[in-house]
Amino acid sequence: MPTSSTQSAKLPSKNKALLNWVDEVALLTKPDRVVWCDGSEKEKDRFTKEAVDAGVLIQLNQKKRPGCYLHRSNPNDVARVEHLTFICTPTQQEAGPTNKWMAPDEAKQKLVQLCDGAMRGRTMYVVPYVMGPLGSPSSKVGIELTDSVYVVLNMRIMTRMGKPALDMLGDSGAFNRGIHCLLDVNPERRYITHFPQENLIWSVGSGYGGNALLGKKCLALRIGSYLAKREGWLAEHMLILGVESPEGQKTYVAAAFPSACGKTNFAMMLPPHRFDGWKVFTVGDDIAWLRPGPDGRLWAINPENGYFGVAPGTSYKSNSSAMKSIEKNTLFTNVALTPDGDIWWEGMDNPAPAGTVDWQGRPWTKDSTEKGAHPNSRFTAPMANNPVLSKHVDDPEGVPISAIIFGGRRATTVPLVLQSVNWVHGVYMGATMGSETTAAATGAVGVVRRDPMAMLPFCGYNMGDYFQHWLAMRAKVKYPPRIFMVNWFRKAKDGKFLWPGYGENMRVLKWIIDRAMVRTGGEETPVGWVPREGDIDLSGLDISSEAFKAATAVDLNEWKQELTSTKEFFDSIGATMPAALKLQRELLLSVIDAVQGK
Ligand code: OXD
Ligand code: MN
């Protein structure tokens, strides 16, 4: 039996808890080889060659895209699978009404059966990794045991992987245990399970990023949110960015948008010409871990080390920093391939050249009925490639957050930007976020669903308890960030977007920062503060006064409907729904009635 103990001479760790667990999993899965990953360049080159030889990766044109490779996944395995994602807490109540639940014993029985001998003839890679800057008190160590070399190479980009993780862990048993088996990549045998009380993740039957790169959604959000509640911090589906004014003043904001709603674009935004001298720096594009600091502010780290971005729609025009981030050392998944060995997707700057093949390797032209790149095709790029990367991404203490932004994709009702009146109202805004569904998860596309804090698929425990935790955080943060809601997607009656979006969102961001610093005006409405034309810089922007007013309008009748539909959502949470949020909803309704003279 080739377990780790049979290779003890070469083992890079003496950590008993780790060695025993690796042995235990190897005994079950019975791999031919156990390979401990050190994270070195040499090792990366070796794994890459193995992956190319095995047909897992296709080498791209190394002159055009040095260090870049394409992976084509099984067509049945292209997105997260919420219907197969389980929170396995001792009681269903702990998982709550928004999560799928399985009893831990039942789940383990199923998984043990599925994984028995599942790695026969294969390699089990031991992937030690750190989520968060090395040496940060906020960071967490995870160990993923996987039989997918694609996962290893992705984890190497997305986390601080290898020796530094083992060094940070030392002989502690406090690490996240992650088991990942591809099995036969069959939706019938696909389970993404989380055991928060045991700090354990067990994922089988999928090689897709969100299901298989266990540091990301599984640890940094689902298990992370559970640990955060227990330990008094927040694990959030948020980007983090820094804005530097021409005078050199730096302000940081964290923003939650549902999957595939432009978080990466916002995090890498280039200010328009009107904002010459202003700079935006990316700290993170997907996940934020926020902790109260000793100075009474809320501090954020990005637990990740790379970007697992949605490819379609990314272009030099929409996000030149993302395009520069993928010029080298990037893995692409399910994008189209051009005849000269480069990548292509819908929404890129240039049309696909003749001879392009689609994400499944089939000849493709612009007249093809199917997309060239899968709508949820991805790039995995090292964050070090990002030309606007913040200098502070590796700071152990993180960056201080002045504003939190909740955004959704709503065609009506929600104005371009709305400032809450206080923390509880801000938490209410986050809790009632709504959005149209996207291609990042399987299921219907284009249906509006409530996605509180953009955490619906990622909260690892009861959603009502999660809201309560958010409310309770106020007592731990003396100088709380101001909370805002944004909506870039509001439409006019003719169906056209009212706001140009992209870099122009800088104008909204500046208003948010100015409001957080209490240095600009706004109009009070019964549902929060909105900017008036004079409060926000619109110079040089091709937008009519009517369109701006329509984009920022608060239509009280629409809001009454909104508040009614919110009740349904709150009721669905049940007994754990905090009274403060239920009363906040009623208060908003009463205030609307009052100002309408009812
Ligand atoms: C992601 C997602 O991949 O939210 O970031 O689905
Ligand atoms: Mn995400």
Coordinates of C-alpha atoms and ligand atoms in Angstrom, one line a residue:
M1 CA 0.0 0.0 0.0
P2 CA 1.7 3.2 -1.1
T3 CA 0.7 5.4 1.8
S4 CA 2.7 8.4 3.0
S5 CA 4.2 6.4 5.8
T6 CA 5.9 4.1 3.3
Q7 CA 7.7 7.1 1.9
S8 CA 8.7 8.5 5.3
A9 CA 12.3 9.2 4.3
K10 CA 11.1 11.9 1.8
L11 CA 8.1 13.3 3.7
P12 CA 8.2 17.1 3.9
S13 CA 6.2 17.2 7.2
K14 CA 6.4 15.5 10.6
N15 CA 3.0 16.7 11.5
K16 CA 1.4 13.6 13.1
A17 CA -2.2 14.6 12.6
L18 CA -1.5 15.4 8.9
L19 CA 0.5 12.2 8.2
N20 CA -2.2 10.0 9.9
W21 CA -5.0 11.6 7.9
V22 CA -3.1 11.3 4.6
D23 CA -2.5 7.6 5.4
E24 CA -6.2 7.2 6.3
V25 CA -7.4 8.7 3.0
A26 CA -4.8 6.8 1.0
L27 CA -5.9 3.5 2.7
L28 CA -9.5 4.3 1.5
T29 CA -8.8 5.6 -2.0
K30 CA -5.9 3.3 -2.8
P31 CA -3.8 5.5 -5.1
D32 CA -0.8 4.0 -6.9
R33 CA 1.3 7.0 -5.8
V34 CA 1.1 9.7 -3.1
V35 CA 2.8 12.9 -4.1
W36 CA 3.4 15.8 -1.7
C37 CA 3.4 19.1 -3.5
D38 CA 6.0 21.7 -2.6
G39 CA 4.8 24.5 -4.8
S40 CA 8.1 25.0 -6.6
E41 CA 8.6 26.0 -10.3
K42 CA 10.3 22.7 -11.0
E43 CA 7.3 20.8 -9.7
K44 CA 5.0 23.0 -11.7
D45 CA 6.9 22.2 -14.9
R46 CA 6.8 18.5 -14.1
F47 CA 3.0 18.5 -13.4
T48 CA 2.3 20.6 -16.5
K49 CA 4.2 18.2 -18.7
E50 CA 2.3 15.2 -17.1
A51 CA -1.0 17.0 -17.7
V52 CA -0.1 17.8 -21.3
D53 CA 1.0 14.1 -21.9
A54 CA -2.3 12.9 -20.3
G55 CA -4.4 15.2 -22.5
V56 CA -5.6 17.2 -19.4
L57 CA -4.0 20.4 -20.7
I58 CA -3.4 21.6 -24.2
Q59 CA -0.3 23.8 -24.6
L60 CA -1.2 27.2 -26.1
N61 CA 1.1 29.2 -28.4
Q62 CA 4.1 29.8 -26.0
K63 CA 5.3 32.9 -28.0
K64 CA 1.9 34.6 -27.7
R65 CA 1.0 33.2 -24.3
P66 CA 4.0 32.0 -22.3
G67 CA 3.2 29.5 -19.6
C68 CA -0.5 29.3 -20.7
Y69 CA -2.6 26.1 -21.2
L70 CA -6.1 25.2 -22.1
H71 CA -8.2 22.6 -20.3
R72 CA -11.5 21.2 -21.7
S73 CA -13.7 19.8 -18.9
N74 CA -16.2 17.1 -19.3
P75 CA -19.2 18.8 -20.9
N76 CA -21.3 17.6 -18.0
D77 CA -19.1 19.4 -15.5
V78 CA -18.9 23.1 -16.3
A79 CA -20.3 24.9 -13.3
R80 CA -21.0 24.8 -9.6
V81 CA -23.8 22.4 -8.7
E82 CA -25.9 23.9 -5.9
H83 CA -28.3 21.0 -6.0
L84 CA -25.5 18.7 -5.2
T85 CA -23.8 20.9 -2.6
F86 CA -24.5 19.9 1.0
I87 CA -23.9 21.3 4.5
C88 CA -23.6 18.3 6.8
T89 CA -24.3 19.7 10.2
P90 CA -25.6 17.5 13.1
T91 CA -29.0 19.0 12.7
Q92 CA -30.8 20.3 9.6
Q93 CA -31.7 23.5 11.6
E94 CA -27.9 24.4 11.7
A95 CA -27.7 24.3 7.9
G96 CA -30.9 26.3 7.7
P97 CA -33.5 26.6 5.0
T98 CA -31.3 27.9 2.2
N99 CA -28.8 25.0 2.2
K100 CA -29.2 21.4 1.1
W101 CA -28.5 19.3 4.2
M102 CA -27.4 15.7 4.7
A103 CA -26.7 14.1 8.1
P104 CA -22.9 13.8 8.6
D105 CA -23.0 10.0 9.1
E106 CA -25.2 9.4 6.0
A107 CA -22.9 11.6 3.9
K108 CA -19.8 9.9 5.1
Q109 CA -21.2 6.5 4.5
K110 CA -22.0 7.5 0.9
L111 CA -18.6 9.1 0.3
V112 CA -16.6 6.3 1.8
Q113 CA -18.4 3.9 -0.5
L114 CA -17.8 6.1 -3.5
C115 CA -14.2 6.7 -2.7
D116 CA -13.2 3.1 -1.8
G117 CA -10.4 2.3 -4.3
A118 CA -11.4 5.4 -6.4
M119 CA -7.7 6.4 -6.9
R120 CA -6.5 3.0 -8.0
G121 CA -4.1 3.5 -10.9
R122 CA -3.9 7.2 -10.1
T123 CA -1.9 9.7 -8.1
M124 CA -3.1 11.2 -4.9
Y125 CA -1.6 14.7 -4.6
V126 CA -1.2 16.2 -1.2
V127 CA -1.7 19.9 -1.7
P128 CA -0.9 22.1 1.4
Y129 CA -2.1 25.6 1.0
V130 CA -2.7 28.9 2.8
M131 CA -5.7 31.0 2.3
G132 CA -4.6 34.6 3.1
P133 CA -1.2 36.3 3.3
L134 CA 1.6 34.2 4.8
G135 CA 2.0 34.9 8.5
S136 CA -1.4 36.7 8.8
P137 CA -3.4 35.9 11.9
S138 CA -6.4 35.9 9.6
S139 CA -5.0 33.2 7.3
K140 CA -6.0 29.6 7.4
V141 CA -4.2 26.4 6.3
G142 CA -5.9 23.8 4.3
I143 CA -4.7 20.4 2.9
E144 CA -6.4 19.2 -0.2
L145 CA -6.0 15.5 -1.2
T146 CA -6.9 15.3 -4.9
D147 CA -6.4 12.9 -7.8
S148 CA -6.7 15.8 -10.3
V149 CA -3.4 17.4 -11.6
Y150 CA -5.6 20.2 -13.1
V151 CA -6.8 20.9 -9.6
V152 CA -3.2 21.0 -8.3
L153 CA -2.1 23.4 -11.0
N154 CA -5.1 25.6 -10.3
M155 CA -4.6 25.5 -6.6
R156 CA -1.0 26.6 -7.2
I157 CA -2.3 29.8 -8.8
M158 CA -5.2 30.4 -6.5
T159 CA -3.6 29.9 -3.1
R160 CA -0.2 30.1 -1.4
M161 CA 0.6 26.5 -2.0
G162 CA 3.3 24.0 -1.0
K163 CA 6.1 24.4 1.5
P164 CA 5.1 27.7 3.0
A165 CA 1.8 26.2 4.0
L166 CA 3.5 23.2 5.8
D167 CA 5.9 25.7 7.5
M168 CA 2.9 27.8 8.7
L169 CA 1.1 24.7 9.9
G170 CA 4.0 23.3 11.9
D171 CA 2.8 20.4 14.0
S172 CA -0.7 21.9 14.6
G173 CA -3.7 19.8 13.9
A174 CA -5.7 22.9 13.1
F175 CA -6.1 22.7 9.3
N176 CA -8.9 22.2 6.9
R177 CA -9.1 18.7 5.6
G178 CA -10.2 18.5 2.0
I179 CA -10.7 15.3 0.0
H180 CA -11.3 15.5 -3.7
C181 CA -11.9 12.5 -6.0
L182 CA -12.8 12.9 -9.6
L183 CA -14.4 9.4 -9.7
D184 CA -15.9 9.0 -13.2
V185 CA -17.0 12.7 -13.4
N186 CA -20.6 11.7 -13.4
P187 CA -23.5 13.9 -12.1
E188 CA -25.0 10.8 -10.6
R189 CA -22.0 10.5 -8.4
R190 CA -21.3 14.1 -7.6
Y191 CA -21.4 15.4 -4.1
I192 CA -19.8 18.6 -2.7
T193 CA -20.1 18.1 1.0
H194 CA -19.1 20.3 3.9
F195 CA -18.7 19.3 7.6
P196 CA -18.3 22.7 9.3
Q197 CA -17.9 21.3 12.8
E198 CA -15.1 19.1 11.7
N199 CA -13.5 21.6 9.4
L200 CA -13.8 19.0 6.6
I201 CA -14.7 19.2 2.9
W202 CA -15.3 16.1 0.8
S203 CA -16.0 16.7 -2.9
V204 CA -16.5 13.9 -5.5
G205 CA -17.4 13.6 -9.1
S206 CA -16.5 17.1 -10.4
G207 CA -13.3 18.7 -11.6
Y208 CA -14.9 22.2 -12.0
G209 CA -13.3 25.1 -10.1
G210 CA -15.9 26.0 -7.5
N211 CA -16.5 22.3 -6.8
A212 CA -12.9 21.1 -6.8
L213 CA -10.6 24.0 -5.9
L214 CA -11.5 23.4 -2.3
G215 CA -9.8 26.5 -0.9
K216 CA -12.1 28.8 -2.7
K217 CA -15.9 28.5 -2.3
C218 CA -15.8 25.5 0.0
L219 CA -13.2 26.7 2.6
A220 CA -13.0 30.5 2.1
L221 CA -16.7 30.9 2.1
R222 CA -18.8 27.9 3.4
I223 CA -16.5 26.6 6.1
G224 CA -15.0 30.1 6.4
S225 CA -18.4 31.7 7.2
Y226 CA -19.0 29.0 9.9
L227 CA -15.5 29.6 11.5
A228 CA -16.1 33.4 11.2
K229 CA -19.2 33.2 13.2
R230 CA -17.5 31.1 15.8
E231 CA -14.4 33.3 16.0
G232 CA -16.0 36.8 15.5
W233 CA -15.2 37.9 12.0
L234 CA -16.8 37.8 8.5
A235 CA -16.1 35.6 5.5
E236 CA -17.7 37.2 2.6
H237 CA -18.2 36.9 -1.2
M238 CA -16.7 40.3 -1.7
L239 CA -14.1 42.0 -3.8
I240 CA -11.7 44.4 -2.1
L241 CA -10.4 47.5 -3.9
G242 CA -8.4 50.6 -2.9
V243 CA -8.9 54.0 -4.4
E244 CA -6.1 56.6 -4.4
S245 CA -7.0 60.2 -4.9
P246 CA -4.6 62.6 -6.8
E247 CA -3.5 63.8 -3.3
G248 CA -2.5 60.3 -2.4
Q249 CA -5.3 59.5 0.0
K250 CA -6.2 55.8 0.0
T251 CA -9.6 54.4 0.8
Y252 CA -10.6 50.8 0.7
V253 CA -14.0 49.3 0.0
A254 CA -15.4 45.8 -0.1
A255 CA -18.2 44.9 -2.4
A256 CA -20.6 41.9 -2.7
F257 CA -22.1 41.1 -6.1
P258 CA -23.6 37.8 -7.1
S259 CA -21.6 35.5 -9.3
A260 CA -20.9 36.7 -12.8
C261 CA -22.1 40.3 -12.1
G262 CA -18.8 42.0 -12.9
K263 CA -16.9 41.8 -9.6
T264 CA -13.6 41.2 -11.4
N265 CA -14.2 44.2 -13.7
F266 CA -15.1 46.4 -10.7
A267 CA -12.1 45.3 -8.7
M268 CA -9.8 46.2 -11.7
M269 CA -11.6 49.3 -12.8
L270 CA -9.7 51.9 -14.7
P271 CA -10.9 55.4 -13.8
P272 CA -12.2 57.3 -16.9
H273 CA -10.2 60.4 -18.2
R274 CA -12.2 62.7 -16.1
F275 CA -10.5 61.1 -13.1
D276 CA -7.0 61.6 -14.2
G277 CA -4.7 61.2 -11.2
W278 CA -7.1 58.8 -9.5
K279 CA -6.1 55.2 -9.2
V280 CA -7.9 52.0 -8.4
F281 CA -6.0 49.1 -7.0
T282 CA -7.2 45.5 -6.6
V283 CA -6.8 43.7 -3.3
G284 CA -9.2 40.9 -4.2
D285 CA -11.8 40.1 -6.8
D286 CA -14.0 37.5 -5.1
I287 CA -13.6 36.8 -1.4
A288 CA -12.9 39.0 1.6
W289 CA -12.2 38.0 5.2
L290 CA -13.0 40.9 7.4
R291 CA -11.9 41.3 11.0
P292 CA -12.3 44.0 13.6
G293 CA -8.9 45.6 14.1
P294 CA -7.4 46.9 17.4
D295 CA -8.1 50.4 16.1
G296 CA -11.8 49.9 16.0
R297 CA -12.0 49.6 12.2
L298 CA -12.9 46.6 10.1
W299 CA -9.8 45.2 8.2
A300 CA -9.9 43.0 5.2
I301 CA -7.6 40.4 3.6
N302 CA -8.1 38.6 0.3
P303 CA -7.6 34.9 1.1
E304 CA -6.8 34.1 -2.5
N305 CA -3.7 34.4 -4.6
G306 CA -5.2 34.5 -8.1
Y307 CA -8.3 35.1 -10.1
F308 CA -10.7 32.5 -11.3
G309 CA -12.5 34.9 -13.6
V310 CA -15.4 34.4 -16.0
A311 CA -13.8 34.7 -19.5
P312 CA -16.7 35.7 -21.9
G313 CA -17.1 39.5 -22.0
T314 CA -13.5 40.1 -20.8
S315 CA -11.7 42.3 -23.3
Y316 CA -9.2 45.1 -23.4
K317 CA -12.1 47.5 -23.7
S318 CA -14.1 46.1 -20.7
N319 CA -11.1 45.2 -18.5
S320 CA -7.6 45.7 -19.8
S321 CA -6.1 44.8 -16.4
A322 CA -7.7 41.4 -16.6
M323 CA -6.5 40.9 -20.1
K324 CA -2.9 41.8 -19.0
S325 CA -3.3 39.4 -16.1
I326 CA -3.9 36.5 -18.5
E327 CA -1.0 37.2 -20.8
K328 CA 1.2 34.6 -19.1
N329 CA 1.2 31.7 -16.7
T330 CA -2.6 31.3 -17.0
L331 CA -4.8 28.3 -17.2
F332 CA -7.9 28.6 -19.4
T333 CA -10.9 26.3 -19.0
N334 CA -13.5 25.7 -21.7
V335 CA -12.6 28.7 -23.9
A336 CA -12.4 28.5 -27.7
L337 CA -9.0 27.8 -29.4
T338 CA -7.7 29.7 -32.4
P339 CA -5.7 28.0 -35.2
D340 CA -2.5 29.7 -34.0
G341 CA -2.9 28.3 -30.5
D342 CA -4.4 31.3 -28.8
I343 CA -7.7 31.6 -26.8
W344 CA -10.9 33.3 -27.8
W345 CA -14.3 33.9 -26.3
E346 CA -17.5 35.9 -27.0
G347 CA -17.0 39.6 -26.2
M348 CA -13.2 39.6 -26.8
D349 CA -11.9 42.6 -28.7
N350 CA -11.6 40.9 -32.1
P351 CA -13.8 38.4 -33.9
A352 CA -12.7 34.7 -33.9
P353 CA -10.3 34.0 -36.8
A354 CA -11.1 31.3 -39.3
G355 CA -10.3 27.9 -38.1
T356 CA -11.3 28.5 -34.5
V357 CA -12.6 25.5 -32.6
D358 CA -15.1 25.7 -29.8
W359 CA -14.7 24.8 -26.1
Q360 CA -15.4 21.2 -27.0
G361 CA -12.9 21.2 -29.9
R362 CA -15.5 21.3 -32.6
P363 CA -15.1 23.7 -35.7
W364 CA -16.8 27.0 -34.9
T365 CA -17.7 30.1 -36.9
K366 CA -19.7 33.2 -36.0
D367 CA -22.7 31.6 -37.6
S368 CA -22.6 28.5 -35.3
T369 CA -25.7 28.3 -33.2
E370 CA -23.8 27.4 -30.1
K371 CA -21.3 29.6 -28.2
G372 CA -17.6 29.3 -29.1
A373 CA -16.6 29.5 -25.4
H374 CA -18.7 28.1 -22.7
P375 CA -20.6 31.0 -21.0
N376 CA -19.0 30.0 -17.7
S377 CA -15.5 29.4 -19.2
R378 CA -12.8 30.7 -17.0
F379 CA -9.2 31.9 -16.7
T380 CA -7.1 31.1 -13.7
A381 CA -4.5 33.8 -13.5
P382 CA -1.9 34.7 -10.8
M383 CA -2.8 37.9 -9.1
A384 CA 0.9 39.0 -9.4
N385 CA 0.1 39.5 -13.2
N386 CA -2.4 42.2 -12.4
P387 CA -0.9 45.6 -13.4
V388 CA -3.2 47.3 -10.8
L389 CA -2.5 45.0 -7.9
S390 CA -2.5 46.7 -4.6
K391 CA 0.9 46.9 -2.8
H392 CA -1.0 45.7 0.3
V393 CA -2.3 42.3 -0.8
D394 CA 0.3 40.5 1.2
D395 CA 0.0 42.7 4.3
P396 CA -0.8 40.3 7.2
E397 CA -3.2 42.8 8.8
G398 CA -5.0 43.6 5.5
V399 CA -6.5 46.9 4.6
P400 CA -9.0 49.1 6.5
I401 CA -12.5 49.1 5.0
S402 CA -14.4 52.4 4.8
A403 CA -17.4 51.3 2.8
I404 CA -19.3 48.1 2.1
I405 CA -21.2 47.8 -1.1
F406 CA -24.0 45.4 -1.9
G407 CA -24.9 45.1 -5.6
G408 CA -27.4 43.2 -7.6
R409 CA -28.6 42.9 -11.1
R410 CA -32.0 44.5 -11.0
A411 CA -33.9 45.9 -14.0
T412 CA -36.2 48.0 -11.8
T413 CA -36.7 49.5 -8.3
V414 CA -33.1 49.6 -7.0
P415 CA -31.4 52.9 -7.8
L416 CA -27.9 53.3 -9.2
V417 CA -26.7 53.8 -5.6
L418 CA -28.4 54.0 -2.2
Q419 CA -26.7 54.7 1.1
S420 CA -28.1 53.1 4.2
V421 CA -29.0 55.2 7.2
N422 CA -27.2 53.0 9.7
W423 CA -25.6 49.5 10.2
V424 CA -28.9 47.6 10.7
H425 CA -30.4 49.2 7.6
G426 CA -27.2 48.4 5.7
V427 CA -27.4 44.7 6.9
Y428 CA -31.0 44.8 5.8
M429 CA -29.9 46.0 2.3
G430 CA -27.4 43.1 2.1
A431 CA -29.9 40.6 3.4
T432 CA -32.5 41.6 0.7
M433 CA -30.2 41.8 -2.3
G434 CA -31.7 40.3 -5.4
S435 CA -30.3 39.3 -8.7
E436 CA -31.0 37.6 -11.9
T437 CA -29.4 34.1 -12.0
T438 CA -26.3 33.7 -14.2
A439 CA -24.4 30.9 -16.0
A440 CA -21.9 30.5 -13.0
A441 CA -24.3 27.9 -11.5
T442 CA -26.3 25.3 -13.3
G443 CA -30.1 25.9 -13.6
A444 CA -32.3 28.6 -15.2
V445 CA -30.6 31.8 -16.4
G446 CA -32.3 35.2 -16.0
V447 CA -34.7 34.5 -13.1
V448 CA -34.6 37.0 -10.2
R449 CA -33.8 35.4 -6.9
R450 CA -32.9 36.7 -3.5
D451 CA -29.2 36.4 -2.9
P452 CA -28.4 37.8 0.5
M453 CA -24.9 39.4 0.6
A454 CA -24.3 37.3 -2.6
M455 CA -23.9 34.4 -0.1
L456 CA -26.9 32.3 -0.9
P457 CA -24.8 29.5 -2.4
F458 CA -21.9 30.0 0.0
C459 CA -23.2 30.5 3.6
G460 CA -22.1 27.4 5.5
Y461 CA -24.8 27.6 8.2
N462 CA -28.3 28.9 8.9
M463 CA -29.0 32.1 7.0
G464 CA -31.0 33.7 9.9
D465 CA -28.0 33.1 12.2
Y466 CA -25.7 34.5 9.6
F467 CA -27.8 37.7 9.5
Q468 CA -27.7 37.8 13.3
H469 CA -23.9 37.5 13.2
W470 CA -23.8 40.5 10.8
L471 CA -25.9 42.6 13.2
A472 CA -23.8 41.5 16.1
M473 CA -20.6 42.5 14.4
R474 CA -21.6 46.2 15.0
A475 CA -20.7 45.8 18.7
K476 CA -17.1 44.7 17.7
V477 CA -16.4 47.5 15.3
K478 CA -16.2 51.0 16.8
Y479 CA -15.9 52.7 13.4
P480 CA -18.1 50.6 11.1
P481 CA -17.8 51.0 7.3
R482 CA -20.8 52.9 5.8
I483 CA -23.1 50.5 3.8
F484 CA -24.3 51.1 0.3
M485 CA -26.3 49.3 -2.4
V486 CA -25.6 49.7 -6.1
N487 CA -27.4 48.6 -9.2
W488 CA -25.6 49.1 -12.6
F489 CA -28.3 47.2 -14.4
R490 CA -31.5 49.3 -14.1
K491 CA -33.3 49.6 -17.4
A492 CA -35.4 52.3 -19.0
K493 CA -38.9 51.4 -20.3
D494 CA -37.3 50.8 -23.7
G495 CA -35.2 48.0 -22.2
K496 CA -31.9 50.0 -22.5
F497 CA -29.5 50.2 -19.5
L498 CA -29.8 53.7 -17.8
W499 CA -26.2 53.8 -16.7
P500 CA -23.1 53.2 -18.9
G501 CA -21.3 51.0 -16.3
Y502 CA -17.7 49.8 -16.5
G503 CA -15.2 52.6 -15.9
E504 CA -18.0 55.1 -15.4
N505 CA -18.8 53.3 -12.1
M506 CA -15.8 55.2 -10.8
R507 CA -18.2 58.2 -10.5
V508 CA -20.5 56.2 -8.2
L509 CA -17.5 54.8 -6.3
K510 CA -16.2 58.3 -5.7
W511 CA -19.6 59.4 -4.3
I512 CA -19.6 56.4 -2.0
I513 CA -16.1 57.3 -0.8
D514 CA -17.0 60.9 -0.4
R515 CA -20.1 59.9 1.6
A516 CA -18.1 57.5 3.8
M517 CA -15.8 60.5 4.5
V518 CA -18.8 62.7 5.1
R519 CA -17.8 65.3 2.4
T520 CA -20.6 65.3 -0.2
G521 CA -24.3 65.7 -0.3
G522 CA -27.2 63.4 -1.1
E523 CA -30.9 63.3 -1.0
E524 CA -32.8 61.7 1.8
T525 CA -35.5 59.3 0.6
P526 CA -37.6 56.9 2.7
V527 CA -35.4 54.0 1.7
G528 CA -31.9 55.6 2.1
W529 CA -29.7 58.4 0.5
V530 CA -29.3 58.8 -3.2
P531 CA -27.0 61.3 -5.0
R532 CA -28.5 64.4 -6.6
E533 CA -27.0 65.6 -9.9
G534 CA -24.7 68.0 -8.2
D535 CA -23.5 65.5 -5.6
I536 CA -21.9 63.1 -8.1
D537 CA -19.4 64.1 -10.8
L538 CA -21.1 63.6 -14.2
S539 CA -18.9 65.9 -16.3
G540 CA -17.9 64.6 -19.7
L541 CA -20.4 61.8 -19.4
D542 CA -22.9 61.3 -22.1
I543 CA -26.0 60.9 -20.0
S544 CA -29.1 63.1 -20.0
S545 CA -30.4 64.6 -16.9
E546 CA -33.6 62.6 -17.3
A547 CA -31.6 59.3 -17.6
F548 CA -29.6 60.1 -14.5
K549 CA -32.8 61.0 -12.6
A550 CA -34.4 57.7 -13.8
A551 CA -31.3 55.8 -12.8
T552 CA -31.3 57.2 -9.2
A553 CA -35.1 57.5 -8.8
V554 CA -36.8 55.9 -5.8
D555 CA -40.3 55.0 -6.9
L556 CA -42.2 54.4 -3.6
N557 CA -44.8 52.2 -5.2
E558 CA -42.2 49.9 -6.7
W559 CA -40.5 49.8 -3.2
K560 CA -43.8 48.8 -1.6
Q561 CA -43.9 45.8 -3.9
E562 CA -40.2 45.1 -3.2
L563 CA -40.9 45.2 0.6
T564 CA -43.8 42.8 0.2
S565 CA -41.7 40.4 -1.7
T566 CA -39.0 40.7 0.9
K567 CA -41.4 39.5 3.5
E568 CA -41.8 36.3 1.6
F569 CA -38.1 35.8 1.7
F570 CA -37.8 36.7 5.4
D571 CA -40.7 34.3 6.2
S572 CA -38.9 31.5 4.3
I573 CA -35.9 31.9 6.7
G574 CA -38.2 31.0 9.6
A575 CA -37.5 31.2 13.3
T576 CA -33.9 32.3 13.1
M577 CA -34.8 35.5 11.1
P578 CA -33.6 38.3 13.3
A579 CA -36.4 40.6 14.7
A580 CA -34.3 43.7 13.9
L581 CA -34.4 43.0 10.2
K582 CA -38.1 42.1 10.2
L583 CA -38.8 45.3 12.1
Q584 CA -36.6 47.2 9.7
R585 CA -38.8 46.1 6.8
E586 CA -41.9 47.2 8.6
L587 CA -40.3 50.5 9.5
L588 CA -39.5 51.1 5.8
L589 CA -43.1 50.3 4.8
S590 CA -44.5 52.6 7.6
V591 CA -42.1 55.4 6.5
I592 CA -43.3 55.1 2.9
D593 CA -46.9 55.2 4.0
A594 CA -46.2 58.2 6.2
V595 CA -44.6 60.2 3.5
Q596 CA -47.3 59.3 1.1
G597 CA -49.8 60.7 3.7
K598 CA -51.4 57.4 4.4
Ligands
OXD1 C1 -17.2 32.3 -8.8 C2 -18.6 32.2 -8.4 O1 -16.7 31.4 -9.5 O2 -19.1 33.1 -7.7 O3 -16.6 33.2 -8.3 O4 -19.4 31.3 -9.0
MN2 MN -17.6 34.3 -6.8

